[in-house]
Amino acid sequence: DIQMTQSPSTLSASVGDRVTITCRASQSVSSWLAWYQQKPGKAPKRLIYDASSLESGVPSRFSGSGSGTEFTLTINSLQPDDFATYYCQQYNSYSYTFGQGTKLEIK
Amino acid sequence: EVQVVESGGGLVHPGGSLRLSCAASGFTVSTNYLTWVRQAPGKGLEWVSVTHSGGTTYYADSVKGRFTISRDISKNTLYLQMNSLRAEDTAVYYCARGGGSMGVWGQGTTVTVSS
C-alpha cells in the first residue's frame, strides 16, 4: 500500500496567518490526491481534489498544489472556522490511503 | 439535495456480525461509485471498501475476507456486511459518494466491538 505522511502533525497559528501543510507519498500518486477538513464529531469535508481543484463552495483562501509524491495544502488568511484537522488522501491505487492528519490549532 | 444517511451501528461481541446501511437520496447508487471509510476513536481516517458502478469491489487488507460491500438498487441503498468482528473494528463508519476522492459524506454510524 502507498503510505501517506503529513507534516506537521500539529500546527499552531493565528487568525490571519498563512499556513502550509505537506503530504508526501511513498510512491507516485500522479495528481490523484485530495484534501479534507474535519471538525470534532463531524464528517470530513472535501476541500481539494485532483491535487489542485477547489471543491465548489470552498473559499478561495484554500489551495492545493503538487504532483507525484509531494503535495501541499495552503490556507491564506486563516479564519476562525479553519481551525480543524486536515487529511490528505491518495486515490491512485488500491488500497486508497489517508495521511495521519494535521491538527490546526489556535495559537 | 444529494445526501447519504448511515444506520445499523451498535454494540456487538467479538466474532459477531453487523450490517450497516447507507440510504442515498438525490442520486442513484446504481450509477455511482460508493465508499466506506472508518475512524477509530481518537484516530485518523481509514479507507475500508469501494464499489464501482459496474459492480467491481475493493477492500482494505484489514477487512478483506470479513467485510462485504453491496448495493440494493431497488432501495437505493449501500450496505456493508461485517463478519468476524474484532475489537479493532470499533469505529465510526462513514458512507461517501465517490470512488476516488469523496465529495458527499454521511454523518456516520458507530460500531463498538466489545465483550
PDB file of C-alpha atoms in Angstrom:
ATOM      1  CA  ASP A   1       0.000   0.000   0.000  1.00  0.00           C
ATOM      2  CA  ILE A   2       1.057   3.589  -0.577  1.00  0.00           C
ATOM      3  CA  GLN A   3       1.939   5.364   2.664  1.00  0.00           C
ATOM      4  CA  MET A   4       0.915   8.999   3.082  1.00  0.00           C
ATOM      5  CA  THR A   5       2.846  11.134   5.570  1.00  0.00           C
ATOM      6  CA  GLN A   6       1.664  14.563   6.617  1.00  0.00           C
ATOM      7  CA  SER A   7       3.710  17.249   8.303  1.00  0.00           C
ATOM      8  CA  PRO A   8       3.445  18.759  10.718  1.00  0.00           C
ATOM      9  CA  SER A   9       1.142  16.642  12.894  1.00  0.00           C
ATOM     10  CA  THR A  10       0.127  19.741  14.832  1.00  0.00           C
ATOM     11  CA  LEU A  11       0.271  23.345  13.708  1.00  0.00           C
ATOM     12  CA  SER A  12      -0.356  26.404  15.870  1.00  0.00           C
ATOM     13  CA  ALA A  13      -1.324  29.580  14.047  1.00  0.00           C
ATOM     14  CA  SER A  14      -3.244  32.804  14.458  1.00  0.00           C
ATOM     15  CA  VAL A  15      -6.200  34.280  12.622  1.00  0.00           C
ATOM     16  CA  GLY A  16      -4.889  35.997   9.506  1.00  0.00           C
ATOM     17  CA  ASP A  17      -1.831  33.766   9.142  1.00  0.00           C
ATOM     18  CA  ARG A  18      -0.882  31.848   6.025  1.00  0.00           C
ATOM     19  CA  VAL A  19      -0.221  28.165   6.704  1.00  0.00           C
ATOM     20  CA  THR A  20       1.033  25.241   4.655  1.00  0.00           C
ATOM     21  CA  ILE A  21       0.542  21.529   5.287  1.00  0.00           C
ATOM     22  CA  THR A  22       2.662  18.994   3.433  1.00  0.00           C
ATOM     23  CA  CYS A  23       1.702  15.482   2.355  1.00  0.00           C
ATOM     24  CA  ARG A  24       4.279  13.036   1.000  1.00  0.00           C
ATOM     25  CA  ALA A  25       3.511   9.740  -0.716  1.00  0.00           C
ATOM     26  CA  SER A  26       5.768   6.681  -0.525  1.00  0.00           C
ATOM     27  CA  GLN A  27       5.457   6.367  -4.304  1.00  0.00           C
ATOM     28  CA  SER A  28       3.999   8.484  -7.062  1.00  0.00           C
ATOM     29  CA  VAL A  29       0.247   9.051  -6.973  1.00  0.00           C
ATOM     30  CA  SER A  30       0.319  11.365 -10.005  1.00  0.00           C
ATOM     31  CA  SER A  31      -2.293  14.048  -9.210  1.00  0.00           C
ATOM     32  CA  TRP A  32      -4.747  11.669  -7.541  1.00  0.00           C
ATOM     33  CA  LEU A  33      -4.710  13.464  -4.227  1.00  0.00           C
ATOM     34  CA  ALA A  34      -7.486  15.026  -2.163  1.00  0.00           C
ATOM     35  CA  TRP A  35      -7.572  17.170   0.972  1.00  0.00           C
ATOM     36  CA  TYR A  36     -10.297  17.031   3.620  1.00  0.00           C
ATOM     37  CA  GLN A  37     -11.175  19.138   6.626  1.00  0.00           C
ATOM     38  CA  GLN A  38     -12.724  17.515   9.685  1.00  0.00           C
ATOM     39  CA  LYS A  39     -14.107  19.133  12.799  1.00  0.00           C
ATOM     40  CA  PRO A  40     -14.754  17.223  16.056  1.00  0.00           C
ATOM     41  CA  GLY A  41     -17.785  14.965  15.855  1.00  0.00           C
ATOM     42  CA  LYS A  42     -18.384  15.792  12.196  1.00  0.00           C
ATOM     43  CA  ALA A  43     -17.837  14.026   8.893  1.00  0.00           C
ATOM     44  CA  PRO A  44     -14.886  15.022   6.728  1.00  0.00           C
ATOM     45  CA  LYS A  45     -15.451  17.678   4.104  1.00  0.00           C
ATOM     46  CA  ARG A  46     -13.607  17.618   0.790  1.00  0.00           C
ATOM     47  CA  LEU A  47     -11.673  20.815   0.063  1.00  0.00           C
ATOM     48  CA  ILE A  48      -9.427  19.891  -2.850  1.00  0.00           C
ATOM     49  CA  TYR A  49      -9.437  17.041  -5.368  1.00  0.00           C
ATOM     50  CA  ASP A  50      -7.073  16.047  -8.156  1.00  0.00           C
ATOM     51  CA  ALA A  51      -4.334  17.808  -6.173  1.00  0.00           C
ATOM     52  CA  SER A  52      -5.345  21.364  -7.053  1.00  0.00           C
ATOM     53  CA  SER A  53      -9.045  21.550  -7.960  1.00  0.00           C
ATOM     54  CA  LEU A  54     -11.092  23.513  -5.445  1.00  0.00           C
ATOM     55  CA  GLU A  55     -14.355  21.926  -4.331  1.00  0.00           C
ATOM     56  CA  SER A  56     -17.406  24.005  -5.177  1.00  0.00           C
ATOM     57  CA  GLY A  57     -18.346  26.292  -2.308  1.00  0.00           C
ATOM     58  CA  VAL A  58     -14.960  26.115  -0.598  1.00  0.00           C
ATOM     59  CA  PRO A  59     -13.393  29.534  -0.007  1.00  0.00           C
ATOM     60  CA  SER A  60     -10.621  30.536  -2.380  1.00  0.00           C
ATOM     61  CA  ARG A  61      -8.189  31.012   0.520  1.00  0.00           C
ATOM     62  CA  PHE A  62      -7.711  27.241   0.316  1.00  0.00           C
ATOM     63  CA  SER A  63      -5.398  25.967  -2.419  1.00  0.00           C
ATOM     64  CA  GLY A  64      -3.606  22.750  -3.248  1.00  0.00           C
ATOM     65  CA  SER A  65      -0.523  22.025  -5.298  1.00  0.00           C
ATOM     66  CA  GLY A  66       1.912  19.270  -6.148  1.00  0.00           C
ATOM     67  CA  SER A  67       2.148  16.060  -8.095  1.00  0.00           C
ATOM     68  CA  GLY A  68       3.956  12.775  -7.886  1.00  0.00           C
ATOM     69  CA  THR A  69       4.994  12.324  -4.272  1.00  0.00           C
ATOM     70  CA  GLU A  70       4.842  15.788  -2.702  1.00  0.00           C
ATOM     71  CA  PHE A  71       1.772  17.901  -2.163  1.00  0.00           C
ATOM     72  CA  THR A  72       0.814  20.988  -0.191  1.00  0.00           C
ATOM     73  CA  LEU A  73      -2.370  22.488   1.161  1.00  0.00           C
ATOM     74  CA  THR A  74      -2.135  26.227   1.719  1.00  0.00           C
ATOM     75  CA  ILE A  75      -4.617  28.327   3.648  1.00  0.00           C
ATOM     76  CA  ASN A  76      -4.270  32.071   3.194  1.00  0.00           C
ATOM     77  CA  SER A  77      -5.530  34.477   5.838  1.00  0.00           C
ATOM     78  CA  LEU A  78      -6.729  31.925   8.391  1.00  0.00           C
ATOM     79  CA  GLN A  79     -10.263  32.385   9.634  1.00  0.00           C
ATOM     80  CA  PRO A  80     -11.663  31.148  12.985  1.00  0.00           C
ATOM     81  CA  ASP A  81     -13.677  28.488  11.152  1.00  0.00           C
ATOM     82  CA  ASP A  82     -10.498  26.959   9.690  1.00  0.00           C
ATOM     83  CA  PHE A  83      -9.214  25.505  12.952  1.00  0.00           C
ATOM     84  CA  ALA A  84      -9.755  21.794  12.417  1.00  0.00           C
ATOM     85  CA  THR A  85      -7.917  18.627  11.414  1.00  0.00           C
ATOM     86  CA  TYR A  86      -6.822  18.190   7.814  1.00  0.00           C
ATOM     87  CA  TYR A  87      -6.217  14.924   5.970  1.00  0.00           C
ATOM     88  CA  CYS A  88      -4.717  14.121   2.600  1.00  0.00           C
ATOM     89  CA  GLN A  89      -5.840  11.013   0.693  1.00  0.00           C
ATOM     90  CA  GLN A  90      -4.373   9.278  -2.330  1.00  0.00           C
ATOM     91  CA  TYR A  91      -6.610   7.549  -4.836  1.00  0.00           C
ATOM     92  CA  ASN A  92      -4.036   6.435  -7.354  1.00  0.00           C
ATOM     93  CA  SER A  93      -4.050   2.775  -6.380  1.00  0.00           C
ATOM     94  CA  TYR A  94      -5.931   0.488  -4.011  1.00  0.00           C
ATOM     95  CA  SER A  95      -5.987   0.373  -1.094  1.00  0.00           C
ATOM     96  CA  TYR A  96      -6.615   4.094  -1.023  1.00  0.00           C
ATOM     97  CA  THR A  97      -4.900   5.665   1.961  1.00  0.00           C
ATOM     98  CA  PHE A  98      -5.115   8.755   4.130  1.00  0.00           C
ATOM     99  CA  GLY A  99      -2.408  10.706   5.842  1.00  0.00           C
ATOM    100  CA  GLN A 100      -2.388  10.632   9.635  1.00  0.00           C
ATOM    101  CA  GLY A 101      -3.849  14.118   9.864  1.00  0.00           C
ATOM    102  CA  THR A 102      -2.671  17.615  10.784  1.00  0.00           C
ATOM    103  CA  LYS A 103      -4.401  19.374  13.643  1.00  0.00           C
ATOM    104  CA  LEU A 104      -4.521  23.132  13.123  1.00  0.00           C
ATOM    105  CA  GLU A 105      -4.779  24.878  16.478  1.00  0.00           C
ATOM    106  CA  ILE A 106      -5.238  28.452  17.530  1.00  0.00           C
ATOM    107  CA  LYS A 107      -2.024  29.994  18.836  1.00  0.00           C
TER     108      LYS A 107
ATOM    109  CA  GLU B   1     -30.346  17.538  -2.234  1.00  0.00           C
ATOM    110  CA  VAL B   2     -27.664  14.901  -2.587  1.00  0.00           C
ATOM    111  CA  GLN B   3     -27.108  13.102   0.693  1.00  0.00           C
ATOM    112  CA  VAL B   4     -26.344   9.757   2.311  1.00  0.00           C
ATOM    113  CA  VAL B   5     -27.537   8.565   5.709  1.00  0.00           C
ATOM    114  CA  GLU B   6     -25.910   5.654   7.535  1.00  0.00           C
ATOM    115  CA  SER B   7     -27.580   3.352  10.037  1.00  0.00           C
ATOM    116  CA  GLY B   8     -27.141  -0.036  11.627  1.00  0.00           C
ATOM    117  CA  GLY B   9     -24.310   0.590  14.039  1.00  0.00           C
ATOM    118  CA  GLY B  10     -24.320  -0.732  17.578  1.00  0.00           C
ATOM    119  CA  LEU B  11     -22.595  -2.876  20.177  1.00  0.00           C
ATOM    120  CA  VAL B  12     -21.532  -6.354  19.084  1.00  0.00           C
ATOM    121  CA  HIS B  13     -19.421  -9.068  20.697  1.00  0.00           C
ATOM    122  CA  PRO B  14     -16.083 -10.107  19.193  1.00  0.00           C
ATOM    123  CA  GLY B  15     -16.710 -12.651  16.448  1.00  0.00           C
ATOM    124  CA  GLY B  16     -20.182 -11.287  15.795  1.00  0.00           C
ATOM    125  CA  SER B  17     -21.735  -9.725  12.710  1.00  0.00           C
ATOM    126  CA  LEU B  18     -23.396  -6.458  11.820  1.00  0.00           C
ATOM    127  CA  ARG B  19     -24.796  -4.951   8.642  1.00  0.00           C
ATOM    128  CA  LEU B  20     -24.514  -1.239   8.036  1.00  0.00           C
ATOM    129  CA  SER B  21     -26.847   0.575   5.665  1.00  0.00           C
ATOM    130  CA  CYS B  22     -26.376   3.798   3.731  1.00  0.00           C
ATOM    131  CA  ALA B  23     -29.521   5.287   2.227  1.00  0.00           C
ATOM    132  CA  ALA B  24     -28.862   7.582  -0.713  1.00  0.00           C
ATOM    133  CA  SER B  25     -31.051  10.428  -1.893  1.00  0.00           C
ATOM    134  CA  GLY B  26     -30.650  12.878  -4.751  1.00  0.00           C
ATOM    135  CA  PHE B  27     -28.704  10.350  -6.809  1.00  0.00           C
ATOM    136  CA  THR B  28     -28.839   6.679  -7.735  1.00  0.00           C
ATOM    137  CA  VAL B  29     -26.480   4.121  -6.216  1.00  0.00           C
ATOM    138  CA  SER B  30     -26.503   2.115  -9.436  1.00  0.00           C
ATOM    139  CA  THR B  31     -24.583   4.763 -11.398  1.00  0.00           C
ATOM    140  CA  ASN B  32     -22.185   5.995  -8.727  1.00  0.00           C
ATOM    141  CA  TYR B  33     -19.047   4.806  -7.020  1.00  0.00           C
ATOM    142  CA  LEU B  34     -19.604   4.464  -3.278  1.00  0.00           C
ATOM    143  CA  THR B  35     -17.088   4.120  -0.476  1.00  0.00           C
ATOM    144  CA  TRP B  36     -16.951   3.167   3.203  1.00  0.00           C
ATOM    145  CA  VAL B  37     -14.406   4.924   5.426  1.00  0.00           C
ATOM    146  CA  ARG B  38     -13.977   4.386   9.162  1.00  0.00           C
ATOM    147  CA  GLN B  39     -12.436   6.279  12.049  1.00  0.00           C
ATOM    148  CA  ALA B  40     -11.449   4.582  15.288  1.00  0.00           C
ATOM    149  CA  PRO B  41     -11.902   6.651  18.459  1.00  0.00           C
ATOM    150  CA  GLY B  42      -9.334   9.444  18.559  1.00  0.00           C
ATOM    151  CA  LYS B  43      -7.647   8.202  15.380  1.00  0.00           C
ATOM    152  CA  GLY B  44      -7.429   9.171  11.731  1.00  0.00           C
ATOM    153  CA  LEU B  45      -9.445   8.118   8.711  1.00  0.00           C
ATOM    154  CA  GLU B  46      -9.120   4.634   7.257  1.00  0.00           C
ATOM    155  CA  TRP B  47     -10.410   3.690   3.803  1.00  0.00           C
ATOM    156  CA  VAL B  48     -12.395   0.430   4.049  1.00  0.00           C
ATOM    157  CA  SER B  49     -14.078  -0.504   0.769  1.00  0.00           C
ATOM    158  CA  VAL B  50     -15.432   0.770  -2.529  1.00  0.00           C
ATOM    159  CA  THR B  51     -17.984  -0.433  -5.055  1.00  0.00           C
ATOM    160  CA  HIS B  52     -17.824   0.780  -8.610  1.00  0.00           C
ATOM    161  CA  SER B  53     -20.947   1.487 -10.628  1.00  0.00           C
ATOM    162  CA  GLY B  54     -20.188  -1.618 -12.676  1.00  0.00           C
ATOM    163  CA  GLY B  55     -20.070  -3.777  -9.585  1.00  0.00           C
ATOM    164  CA  THR B  56     -16.322  -4.146  -9.055  1.00  0.00           C
ATOM    165  CA  THR B  57     -15.366  -4.051  -5.391  1.00  0.00           C
ATOM    166  CA  TYR B  58     -12.156  -3.473  -3.463  1.00  0.00           C
ATOM    167  CA  TYR B  59     -11.296  -3.848   0.221  1.00  0.00           C
ATOM    168  CA  ALA B  60      -8.608  -2.775   2.637  1.00  0.00           C
ATOM    169  CA  ASP B  61      -6.387  -5.667   3.673  1.00  0.00           C
ATOM    170  CA  SER B  62      -7.568  -5.217   7.267  1.00  0.00           C
ATOM    171  CA  VAL B  63     -11.139  -6.218   6.346  1.00  0.00           C
ATOM    172  CA  LYS B  64     -10.676  -8.425   3.296  1.00  0.00           C
ATOM    173  CA  GLY B  65     -12.493 -11.724   3.661  1.00  0.00           C
ATOM    174  CA  ARG B  66     -14.588 -10.448   6.571  1.00  0.00           C
ATOM    175  CA  PHE B  67     -16.495  -7.461   5.138  1.00  0.00           C
ATOM    176  CA  THR B  68     -18.683  -7.354   2.034  1.00  0.00           C
ATOM    177  CA  ILE B  69     -19.901  -4.227   0.268  1.00  0.00           C
ATOM    178  CA  SER B  70     -23.105  -4.427  -1.761  1.00  0.00           C
ATOM    179  CA  ARG B  71     -25.955  -2.343  -3.167  1.00  0.00           C
ATOM    180  CA  ASP B  72     -29.731  -2.722  -3.376  1.00  0.00           C
ATOM    181  CA  ILE B  73     -30.778  -0.690  -6.389  1.00  0.00           C
ATOM    182  CA  SER B  74     -34.495  -1.012  -5.595  1.00  0.00           C
ATOM    183  CA  LYS B  75     -33.900   0.610  -2.199  1.00  0.00           C
ATOM    184  CA  ASN B  76     -31.173   2.965  -3.453  1.00  0.00           C
ATOM    185  CA  THR B  77     -29.074   1.776  -0.535  1.00  0.00           C
ATOM    186  CA  LEU B  78     -25.456   0.732   0.039  1.00  0.00           C
ATOM    187  CA  TYR B  79     -24.550  -1.929   2.601  1.00  0.00           C
ATOM    188  CA  LEU B  80     -21.522  -3.138   4.491  1.00  0.00           C
ATOM    189  CA  GLN B  81     -21.845  -6.647   5.874  1.00  0.00           C
ATOM    190  CA  MET B  82     -19.284  -7.093   8.636  1.00  0.00           C
ATOM    191  CA  ASN B  83     -18.499 -10.590   9.924  1.00  0.00           C
ATOM    192  CA  SER B  84     -15.944 -11.952  12.382  1.00  0.00           C
ATOM    193  CA  LEU B  85     -15.754  -8.568  14.048  1.00  0.00           C
ATOM    194  CA  ARG B  86     -12.735  -7.687  16.185  1.00  0.00           C
ATOM    195  CA  ALA B  87     -12.109  -5.055  18.824  1.00  0.00           C
ATOM    196  CA  GLU B  88     -10.011  -3.122  16.302  1.00  0.00           C
ATOM    197  CA  ASP B  89     -13.067  -2.733  14.064  1.00  0.00           C
ATOM    198  CA  THR B  90     -14.536  -0.351  16.650  1.00  0.00           C
ATOM    199  CA  ALA B  91     -15.038   2.937  14.818  1.00  0.00           C
ATOM    200  CA  VAL B  92     -17.397   5.435  13.309  1.00  0.00           C
ATOM    201  CA  TYR B  93     -18.230   4.164   9.827  1.00  0.00           C
ATOM    202  CA  TYR B  94     -18.894   6.720   7.113  1.00  0.00           C
ATOM    203  CA  CYS B  95     -20.529   6.148   3.762  1.00  0.00           C
ATOM    204  CA  ALA B  96     -19.455   8.503   0.987  1.00  0.00           C
ATOM    205  CA  ARG B  97     -20.294   9.160  -2.637  1.00  0.00           C
ATOM    206  CA  GLY B  98     -17.292   8.807  -4.864  1.00  0.00           C
ATOM    207  CA  GLY B  99     -14.787   6.130  -5.722  1.00  0.00           C
ATOM    208  CA  GLY B 100     -11.584   8.113  -5.669  1.00  0.00           C
ATOM    209  CA  SER B 101     -11.983  11.228  -3.612  1.00  0.00           C
ATOM    210  CA  MET B 102     -15.335  11.543  -1.872  1.00  0.00           C
ATOM    211  CA  GLY B 103     -17.480  14.629  -2.139  1.00  0.00           C
ATOM    212  CA  VAL B 104     -20.593  13.692  -0.153  1.00  0.00           C
ATOM    213  CA  TRP B 105     -20.366  12.077   3.280  1.00  0.00           C
ATOM    214  CA  GLY B 106     -22.915  10.852   5.756  1.00  0.00           C
ATOM    215  CA  GLN B 107     -22.888  11.661   9.449  1.00  0.00           C
ATOM    216  CA  GLY B 108     -21.517   8.223  10.320  1.00  0.00           C
ATOM    217  CA  THR B 109     -22.728   5.283  12.397  1.00  0.00           C
ATOM    218  CA  THR B 110     -20.844   3.956  15.409  1.00  0.00           C
ATOM    219  CA  VAL B 111     -19.776   0.333  15.714  1.00  0.00           C
ATOM    220  CA  THR B 112     -18.438  -0.918  19.038  1.00  0.00           C
ATOM    221  CA  VAL B 113     -16.958  -4.405  19.280  1.00  0.00           C
ATOM    222  CA  SER B 114     -16.621  -5.427  22.900  1.00  0.00           C
ATOM    223  CA  SER B 115     -17.411  -8.290  25.227  1.00  0.00           C
TER     224      SER B 115
END
